Amino acid sequence: KQEVTQIPAALSVPEGENLVLNCSFTDSAIYNLQWFRQDPGKGLTSLLLIQSSQREQTSGRLNASLDKSSGRSTLYIAASQPGDSATYLCAVRSRGGADGLTFGKGTHLIIQP
Amino acid sequence: ETGVTQTPRHLVMGMTNKKSLKCEQHLGHNAMYWYKQSAKKPLELMFVYNFKEQTENNSVPSRFSPECPNSSHLFLHLHTLQPEDSALYLCASSQDYTTGANVLTFGAGSRLTVL
């Protein structure tokens, strides 16, 4: 059974810093990995999707990498802003088992002005 | 709105009540999903429908009953729930569930409180 772990569970940094969020998964047989953002009381917004054949994806100040063989992904946020404060969720779509996504518990990020 | 609309946004019900959550997607997708998000736990997949057919029931208790009358609408019927069922219920949709390039679009969720 696929398990997804995110470290750290919470992070608070001053505005302007570059930061890295980590995600690990136990079964490397995946179709893709997706990073989401969730604001309090809201649904999930997809940030980046990395296919199993890809190594990284970039969108603006966000860069996500994937090392499928080691079961790891990182989300890099450059020049953080208070508006980046949210919970960031990592999810993988596995080749076996359920057809939906397996999620981590998320990293709760606070960017201090 | 993200293209996936969930109603109601908030629901409070007693353990003997019967209520329903509704999800509607305007994206032309063929697959729809129900997820449960409890405090301090990862999102849990509950049900998956593809072209109106249920393809996944992730060991969900029978007090939760899904219904998918067409590819645009998904319901979650609730009856005799327990307080531990209190959670945020998220609906999502995707083009289909068979391809690896499947990107899920989520609704804003329905916050359920069971008294």
PDB file of C-alpha atoms in Angstrom:
ATOM      1  CA  LYS A   1       0.000   0.000   0.000  1.00  0.00           C
ATOM      2  CA  GLN A   2       1.343   3.390  -1.040  1.00  0.00           C
ATOM      3  CA  GLU A   3       2.237   5.772   1.773  1.00  0.00           C
ATOM      4  CA  VAL A   4       3.198   9.413   1.364  1.00  0.00           C
ATOM      5  CA  THR A   5       5.128  11.357   3.987  1.00  0.00           C
ATOM      6  CA  GLN A   6       5.737  15.090   4.056  1.00  0.00           C
ATOM      7  CA  ILE A   7       8.441  16.824   6.038  1.00  0.00           C
ATOM      8  CA  PRO A   8       8.303  19.188   7.809  1.00  0.00           C
ATOM      9  CA  ALA A   9       4.732  19.169   9.119  1.00  0.00           C
ATOM     10  CA  ALA A  10       4.935  22.902   9.711  1.00  0.00           C
ATOM     11  CA  LEU A  11       7.326  25.655   8.703  1.00  0.00           C
ATOM     12  CA  SER A  12       7.510  29.362   9.512  1.00  0.00           C
ATOM     13  CA  VAL A  13      10.023  31.567   7.731  1.00  0.00           C
ATOM     14  CA  PRO A  14      10.533  35.303   7.104  1.00  0.00           C
ATOM     15  CA  GLU A  15       9.407  36.779   3.834  1.00  0.00           C
ATOM     16  CA  GLY A  16      11.932  36.612   1.015  1.00  0.00           C
ATOM     17  CA  GLU A  17      13.547  33.308   1.926  1.00  0.00           C
ATOM     18  CA  ASN A  18      13.868  30.404  -0.474  1.00  0.00           C
ATOM     19  CA  LEU A  19      12.509  27.196   0.976  1.00  0.00           C
ATOM     20  CA  VAL A  20      12.141  23.496   0.241  1.00  0.00           C
ATOM     21  CA  LEU A  21       9.270  21.198   1.115  1.00  0.00           C
ATOM     22  CA  ASN A  22       9.886  17.471   1.058  1.00  0.00           C
ATOM     23  CA  CYS A  23       7.715  14.544   0.038  1.00  0.00           C
ATOM     24  CA  SER A  24       8.560  10.847   0.070  1.00  0.00           C
ATOM     25  CA  PHE A  25       6.572   7.838  -1.100  1.00  0.00           C
ATOM     26  CA  THR A  26       7.049   4.141  -0.501  1.00  0.00           C
ATOM     27  CA  ASP A  27       6.097   2.599  -3.854  1.00  0.00           C
ATOM     28  CA  SER A  28       7.987   3.939  -6.867  1.00  0.00           C
ATOM     29  CA  ALA A  29       5.474   2.472  -9.336  1.00  0.00           C
ATOM     30  CA  ILE A  30       3.634   5.714  -9.952  1.00  0.00           C
ATOM     31  CA  TYR A  31       2.002   7.440 -12.897  1.00  0.00           C
ATOM     32  CA  ASN A  32       2.626  10.933 -11.611  1.00  0.00           C
ATOM     33  CA  LEU A  33       3.100  13.141  -8.572  1.00  0.00           C
ATOM     34  CA  GLN A  34       1.150  16.294  -7.919  1.00  0.00           C
ATOM     35  CA  TRP A  35       1.653  19.223  -5.556  1.00  0.00           C
ATOM     36  CA  PHE A  36      -1.419  21.053  -4.286  1.00  0.00           C
ATOM     37  CA  ARG A  37      -2.042  24.148  -2.226  1.00  0.00           C
ATOM     38  CA  GLN A  38      -4.901  24.367   0.289  1.00  0.00           C
ATOM     39  CA  ASP A  39      -5.943  27.627   1.914  1.00  0.00           C
ATOM     40  CA  PRO A  40      -7.899  27.484   5.208  1.00  0.00           C
ATOM     41  CA  GLY A  41     -11.476  26.339   4.668  1.00  0.00           C
ATOM     42  CA  LYS A  42     -10.930  25.961   0.944  1.00  0.00           C
ATOM     43  CA  GLY A  43     -10.472  23.174  -1.552  1.00  0.00           C
ATOM     44  CA  LEU A  44      -7.249  22.134  -3.230  1.00  0.00           C
ATOM     45  CA  THR A  45      -5.528  24.040  -6.011  1.00  0.00           C
ATOM     46  CA  SER A  46      -3.178  22.074  -8.239  1.00  0.00           C
ATOM     47  CA  LEU A  47       0.268  23.691  -8.457  1.00  0.00           C
ATOM     48  CA  LEU A  48       2.434  21.290 -10.418  1.00  0.00           C
ATOM     49  CA  LEU A  49       2.094  17.838 -11.945  1.00  0.00           C
ATOM     50  CA  ILE A  50       5.179  15.731 -12.696  1.00  0.00           C
ATOM     51  CA  GLN A  51       4.796  12.641 -14.850  1.00  0.00           C
ATOM     52  CA  SER A  52       6.814   9.569 -13.861  1.00  0.00           C
ATOM     53  CA  SER A  53       9.101  10.084 -16.873  1.00  0.00           C
ATOM     54  CA  GLN A  54       9.899  13.687 -15.922  1.00  0.00           C
ATOM     55  CA  ARG A  55      12.483  15.028 -13.497  1.00  0.00           C
ATOM     56  CA  GLU A  56      11.036  18.442 -12.728  1.00  0.00           C
ATOM     57  CA  GLN A  57       8.385  21.010 -13.483  1.00  0.00           C
ATOM     58  CA  THR A  58       8.429  24.775 -13.015  1.00  0.00           C
ATOM     59  CA  SER A  59       5.717  27.374 -12.641  1.00  0.00           C
ATOM     60  CA  GLY A  60       6.734  30.901 -11.744  1.00  0.00           C
ATOM     61  CA  ARG A  61       8.536  30.835  -8.395  1.00  0.00           C
ATOM     62  CA  LEU A  62       7.748  27.161  -7.883  1.00  0.00           C
ATOM     63  CA  ASN A  63       9.923  24.253  -8.942  1.00  0.00           C
ATOM     64  CA  ALA A  64       9.090  20.640  -8.222  1.00  0.00           C
ATOM     65  CA  SER A  65      11.527  17.784  -8.718  1.00  0.00           C
ATOM     66  CA  LEU A  66      10.949  14.044  -8.808  1.00  0.00           C
ATOM     67  CA  ASP A  67      13.368  11.200  -8.105  1.00  0.00           C
ATOM     68  CA  LYS A  68      11.170   8.212  -8.671  1.00  0.00           C
ATOM     69  CA  SER A  69      13.791   5.590  -7.904  1.00  0.00           C
ATOM     70  CA  SER A  70      14.394   6.969  -4.419  1.00  0.00           C
ATOM     71  CA  GLY A  71      10.748   7.823  -3.855  1.00  0.00           C
ATOM     72  CA  ARG A  72      11.294  11.532  -3.281  1.00  0.00           C
ATOM     73  CA  SER A  73      10.000  14.864  -4.491  1.00  0.00           C
ATOM     74  CA  THR A  74      10.788  18.403  -3.439  1.00  0.00           C
ATOM     75  CA  LEU A  75       8.871  21.614  -3.911  1.00  0.00           C
ATOM     76  CA  TYR A  76      11.137  24.647  -4.073  1.00  0.00           C
ATOM     77  CA  ILE A  77       9.604  28.072  -3.442  1.00  0.00           C
ATOM     78  CA  ALA A  78      11.781  31.024  -4.379  1.00  0.00           C
ATOM     79  CA  ALA A  79      11.567  34.445  -2.776  1.00  0.00           C
ATOM     80  CA  SER A  80       8.672  33.521  -0.503  1.00  0.00           C
ATOM     81  CA  GLN A  81       5.803  35.967   0.057  1.00  0.00           C
ATOM     82  CA  PRO A  82       3.108  36.205   2.764  1.00  0.00           C
ATOM     83  CA  GLY A  83       0.581  35.130   0.124  1.00  0.00           C
ATOM     84  CA  ASP A  84       2.374  31.792  -0.092  1.00  0.00           C
ATOM     85  CA  SER A  85       1.109  30.940   3.398  1.00  0.00           C
ATOM     86  CA  ALA A  86      -1.023  27.802   3.061  1.00  0.00           C
ATOM     87  CA  THR A  87      -0.886  24.047   3.484  1.00  0.00           C
ATOM     88  CA  TYR A  88       1.024  22.279   0.705  1.00  0.00           C
ATOM     89  CA  LEU A  89      -0.009  18.731  -0.125  1.00  0.00           C
ATOM     90  CA  CYS A  90       1.877  16.129  -2.094  1.00  0.00           C
ATOM     91  CA  ALA A  91      -0.044  13.327  -3.808  1.00  0.00           C
ATOM     92  CA  VAL A  92       0.948  10.383  -5.991  1.00  0.00           C
ATOM     93  CA  ARG A  93      -1.062   8.365  -8.441  1.00  0.00           C
ATOM     94  CA  SER A  94       0.067   4.779  -8.126  1.00  0.00           C
ATOM     95  CA  ARG A  95       0.048   2.181 -10.873  1.00  0.00           C
ATOM     96  CA  GLY A  96      -1.539  -0.398  -8.597  1.00  0.00           C
ATOM     97  CA  GLY A  97      -4.423  -0.190  -6.184  1.00  0.00           C
ATOM     98  CA  ALA A  98      -7.000   2.566  -6.025  1.00  0.00           C
ATOM     99  CA  ASP A  99      -7.460   4.844  -8.984  1.00  0.00           C
ATOM    100  CA  GLY A 100      -7.375   8.044  -7.023  1.00  0.00           C
ATOM    101  CA  LEU A 101      -4.472   9.877  -5.465  1.00  0.00           C
ATOM    102  CA  THR A 102      -2.641   9.010  -2.233  1.00  0.00           C
ATOM    103  CA  PHE A 103      -1.960  12.141  -0.224  1.00  0.00           C
ATOM    104  CA  GLY A 104       0.523  13.147   2.434  1.00  0.00           C
ATOM    105  CA  LYS A 105      -0.624  15.014   5.537  1.00  0.00           C
ATOM    106  CA  GLY A 106       0.778  18.262   4.183  1.00  0.00           C
ATOM    107  CA  THR A 107       3.193  20.960   5.252  1.00  0.00           C
ATOM    108  CA  HIS A 108       1.617  23.977   6.924  1.00  0.00           C
ATOM    109  CA  LEU A 109       3.630  26.971   5.732  1.00  0.00           C
ATOM    110  CA  ILE A 110       3.601  30.431   7.283  1.00  0.00           C
ATOM    111  CA  ILE A 111       5.529  33.279   5.660  1.00  0.00           C
ATOM    112  CA  GLN A 112       6.106  36.087   8.127  1.00  0.00           C
ATOM    113  CA  PRO A 113       5.836  39.634   6.697  1.00  0.00           C
TER     114      PRO A 113
ATOM    115  CA  GLU B   1     -15.164  28.881  -8.501  1.00  0.00           C
ATOM    116  CA  THR B   2     -12.854  26.214  -9.812  1.00  0.00           C
ATOM    117  CA  GLY B   3     -15.293  24.515 -12.178  1.00  0.00           C
ATOM    118  CA  VAL B   4     -16.261  22.016  -9.509  1.00  0.00           C
ATOM    119  CA  THR B   5     -19.082  23.256  -7.281  1.00  0.00           C
ATOM    120  CA  GLN B   6     -20.016  21.648  -3.977  1.00  0.00           C
ATOM    121  CA  THR B   7     -23.138  22.316  -1.927  1.00  0.00           C
ATOM    122  CA  PRO B   8     -23.763  22.870   0.852  1.00  0.00           C
ATOM    123  CA  ARG B   9     -20.495  24.407   2.020  1.00  0.00           C
ATOM    124  CA  HIS B  10     -21.393  23.742   5.652  1.00  0.00           C
ATOM    125  CA  LEU B  11     -23.720  21.137   7.146  1.00  0.00           C
ATOM    126  CA  VAL B  12     -24.583  20.286  10.720  1.00  0.00           C
ATOM    127  CA  MET B  13     -26.621  17.154  11.317  1.00  0.00           C
ATOM    128  CA  GLY B  14     -27.678  14.841  14.080  1.00  0.00           C
ATOM    129  CA  MET B  15     -26.811  11.172  14.070  1.00  0.00           C
ATOM    130  CA  THR B  16     -30.348  10.180  13.050  1.00  0.00           C
ATOM    131  CA  ASN B  17     -30.667  12.652  10.185  1.00  0.00           C
ATOM    132  CA  LYS B  18     -30.486  11.934   6.483  1.00  0.00           C
ATOM    133  CA  LYS B  19     -28.763  14.496   4.303  1.00  0.00           C
ATOM    134  CA  SER B  20     -26.957  14.665   0.965  1.00  0.00           C
ATOM    135  CA  LEU B  21     -23.886  16.424  -0.361  1.00  0.00           C
ATOM    136  CA  LYS B  22     -23.909  17.532  -3.976  1.00  0.00           C
ATOM    137  CA  CYS B  23     -21.085  18.024  -6.443  1.00  0.00           C
ATOM    138  CA  GLU B  24     -21.341  19.415  -9.965  1.00  0.00           C
ATOM    139  CA  GLN B  25     -18.553  19.850 -12.481  1.00  0.00           C
ATOM    140  CA  HIS B  26     -18.641  22.083 -15.537  1.00  0.00           C
ATOM    141  CA  LEU B  27     -15.406  20.845 -17.100  1.00  0.00           C
ATOM    142  CA  GLY B  28     -16.658  18.066 -19.353  1.00  0.00           C
ATOM    143  CA  HIS B  29     -14.807  15.476 -17.270  1.00  0.00           C
ATOM    144  CA  ASN B  30     -15.765  11.824 -17.132  1.00  0.00           C
ATOM    145  CA  ALA B  31     -14.406  10.798 -13.728  1.00  0.00           C
ATOM    146  CA  MET B  32     -15.543  12.077 -10.359  1.00  0.00           C
ATOM    147  CA  TYR B  33     -14.239  11.394  -6.857  1.00  0.00           C
ATOM    148  CA  TRP B  34     -15.191  11.786  -3.211  1.00  0.00           C
ATOM    149  CA  TYR B  35     -12.416  12.369  -0.684  1.00  0.00           C
ATOM    150  CA  LYS B  36     -12.612  12.766   3.100  1.00  0.00           C
ATOM    151  CA  GLN B  37     -10.268  15.143   4.923  1.00  0.00           C
ATOM    152  CA  SER B  38     -10.174  14.717   8.699  1.00  0.00           C
ATOM    153  CA  ALA B  39      -8.098  16.765  11.081  1.00  0.00           C
ATOM    154  CA  LYS B  40      -4.450  15.672  11.161  1.00  0.00           C
ATOM    155  CA  LYS B  41      -5.003  12.852   8.664  1.00  0.00           C
ATOM    156  CA  PRO B  42      -4.222  12.653   4.950  1.00  0.00           C
ATOM    157  CA  LEU B  43      -7.022  12.968   2.451  1.00  0.00           C
ATOM    158  CA  GLU B  44      -8.704   9.614   2.074  1.00  0.00           C
ATOM    159  CA  LEU B  45     -10.196   8.430  -1.191  1.00  0.00           C
ATOM    160  CA  MET B  46     -13.766   7.229  -0.692  1.00  0.00           C
ATOM    161  CA  PHE B  47     -15.325   6.614  -4.100  1.00  0.00           C
ATOM    162  CA  VAL B  48     -14.428   6.902  -7.772  1.00  0.00           C
ATOM    163  CA  TYR B  49     -16.852   7.029 -10.671  1.00  0.00           C
ATOM    164  CA  ASN B  50     -15.797   6.810 -14.301  1.00  0.00           C
ATOM    165  CA  PHE B  51     -18.442   7.396 -16.982  1.00  0.00           C
ATOM    166  CA  LYS B  52     -21.102   7.088 -14.245  1.00  0.00           C
ATOM    167  CA  GLU B  53     -19.876   3.663 -13.173  1.00  0.00           C
ATOM    168  CA  GLN B  54     -18.415   3.149  -9.710  1.00  0.00           C
ATOM    169  CA  THR B  55     -14.877   1.866 -10.087  1.00  0.00           C
ATOM    170  CA  GLU B  56     -13.650   2.208  -6.532  1.00  0.00           C
ATOM    171  CA  ASN B  57     -15.165   1.856  -3.089  1.00  0.00           C
ATOM    172  CA  ASN B  58     -12.339   2.273  -0.658  1.00  0.00           C
ATOM    173  CA  SER B  59     -13.854   0.247   2.204  1.00  0.00           C
ATOM    174  CA  VAL B  60     -16.284   3.016   3.073  1.00  0.00           C
ATOM    175  CA  PRO B  61     -19.040   2.252   5.628  1.00  0.00           C
ATOM    176  CA  SER B  62     -22.507   1.781   4.180  1.00  0.00           C
ATOM    177  CA  ARG B  63     -23.797   4.864   6.011  1.00  0.00           C
ATOM    178  CA  PHE B  64     -22.172   6.747   3.115  1.00  0.00           C
ATOM    179  CA  SER B  65     -23.971   6.079  -0.153  1.00  0.00           C
ATOM    180  CA  PRO B  66     -22.753   7.645  -3.414  1.00  0.00           C
ATOM    181  CA  GLU B  67     -24.840   8.344  -6.472  1.00  0.00           C
ATOM    182  CA  CYS B  68     -23.700   9.449  -9.914  1.00  0.00           C
ATOM    183  CA  PRO B  69     -26.708  10.056 -12.195  1.00  0.00           C
ATOM    184  CA  ASN B  70     -24.538  11.485 -14.996  1.00  0.00           C
ATOM    185  CA  SER B  71     -20.930  12.464 -15.607  1.00  0.00           C
ATOM    186  CA  SER B  72     -21.525  16.011 -14.335  1.00  0.00           C
ATOM    187  CA  HIS B  73     -23.168  15.279 -11.006  1.00  0.00           C
ATOM    188  CA  LEU B  74     -22.125  13.321  -7.952  1.00  0.00           C
ATOM    189  CA  PHE B  75     -23.963  12.945  -4.672  1.00  0.00           C
ATOM    190  CA  LEU B  76     -23.006  11.573  -1.288  1.00  0.00           C
ATOM    191  CA  HIS B  77     -26.031  10.466   0.714  1.00  0.00           C
ATOM    192  CA  LEU B  78     -25.527  10.435   4.471  1.00  0.00           C
ATOM    193  CA  HIS B  79     -27.551   8.547   7.073  1.00  0.00           C
ATOM    194  CA  THR B  80     -27.041   7.532  10.696  1.00  0.00           C
ATOM    195  CA  LEU B  81     -23.602   9.100  10.800  1.00  0.00           C
ATOM    196  CA  GLN B  82     -21.257   9.129  13.775  1.00  0.00           C
ATOM    197  CA  PRO B  83     -19.463  12.126  15.312  1.00  0.00           C
ATOM    198  CA  GLU B  84     -16.156  10.770  13.950  1.00  0.00           C
ATOM    199  CA  ASP B  85     -17.563  11.282  10.450  1.00  0.00           C
ATOM    200  CA  SER B  86     -17.235  15.027  10.961  1.00  0.00           C
ATOM    201  CA  ALA B  87     -14.772  16.197   8.316  1.00  0.00           C
ATOM    202  CA  LEU B  88     -14.303  18.170   5.134  1.00  0.00           C
ATOM    203  CA  TYR B  89     -15.663  16.202   2.179  1.00  0.00           C
ATOM    204  CA  LEU B  90     -14.009  17.088  -1.085  1.00  0.00           C
ATOM    205  CA  CYS B  91     -15.255  16.331  -4.557  1.00  0.00           C
ATOM    206  CA  ALA B  92     -12.908  16.194  -7.532  1.00  0.00           C
ATOM    207  CA  SER B  93     -13.136  15.468 -11.225  1.00  0.00           C
ATOM    208  CA  SER B  94     -10.726  14.524 -13.996  1.00  0.00           C
ATOM    209  CA  GLN B  95     -10.867  13.809 -17.709  1.00  0.00           C
ATOM    210  CA  ASP B  96     -10.862  10.098 -16.947  1.00  0.00           C
ATOM    211  CA  TYR B  97      -9.094   7.759 -14.573  1.00  0.00           C
ATOM    212  CA  THR B  98      -7.294   5.535 -17.025  1.00  0.00           C
ATOM    213  CA  THR B  99      -4.432   7.746 -18.128  1.00  0.00           C
ATOM    214  CA  GLY B 100      -1.332   8.715 -16.222  1.00  0.00           C
ATOM    215  CA  ALA B 101      -1.735  12.354 -17.139  1.00  0.00           C
ATOM    216  CA  ASN B 102      -4.801  12.541 -14.985  1.00  0.00           C
ATOM    217  CA  VAL B 103      -5.089  15.959 -13.337  1.00  0.00           C
ATOM    218  CA  LEU B 104      -7.709  16.280 -10.634  1.00  0.00           C
ATOM    219  CA  THR B 105      -9.675  19.497 -10.130  1.00  0.00           C
ATOM    220  CA  PHE B 106     -11.111  19.875  -6.647  1.00  0.00           C
ATOM    221  CA  GLY B 107     -14.150  21.669  -5.323  1.00  0.00           C
ATOM    222  CA  ALA B 108     -14.082  23.874  -2.224  1.00  0.00           C
ATOM    223  CA  GLY B 109     -15.465  21.121  -0.026  1.00  0.00           C
ATOM    224  CA  SER B 110     -18.443  20.573   2.256  1.00  0.00           C
ATOM    225  CA  ARG B 111     -17.663  20.945   5.962  1.00  0.00           C
ATOM    226  CA  LEU B 112     -19.764  18.342   7.820  1.00  0.00           C
ATOM    227  CA  THR B 113     -20.348  18.367  11.571  1.00  0.00           C
ATOM    228  CA  VAL B 114     -22.180  15.435  13.146  1.00  0.00           C
ATOM    229  CA  LEU B 115     -23.588  16.108  16.597  1.00  0.00           C
TER     230      LEU B 115
END
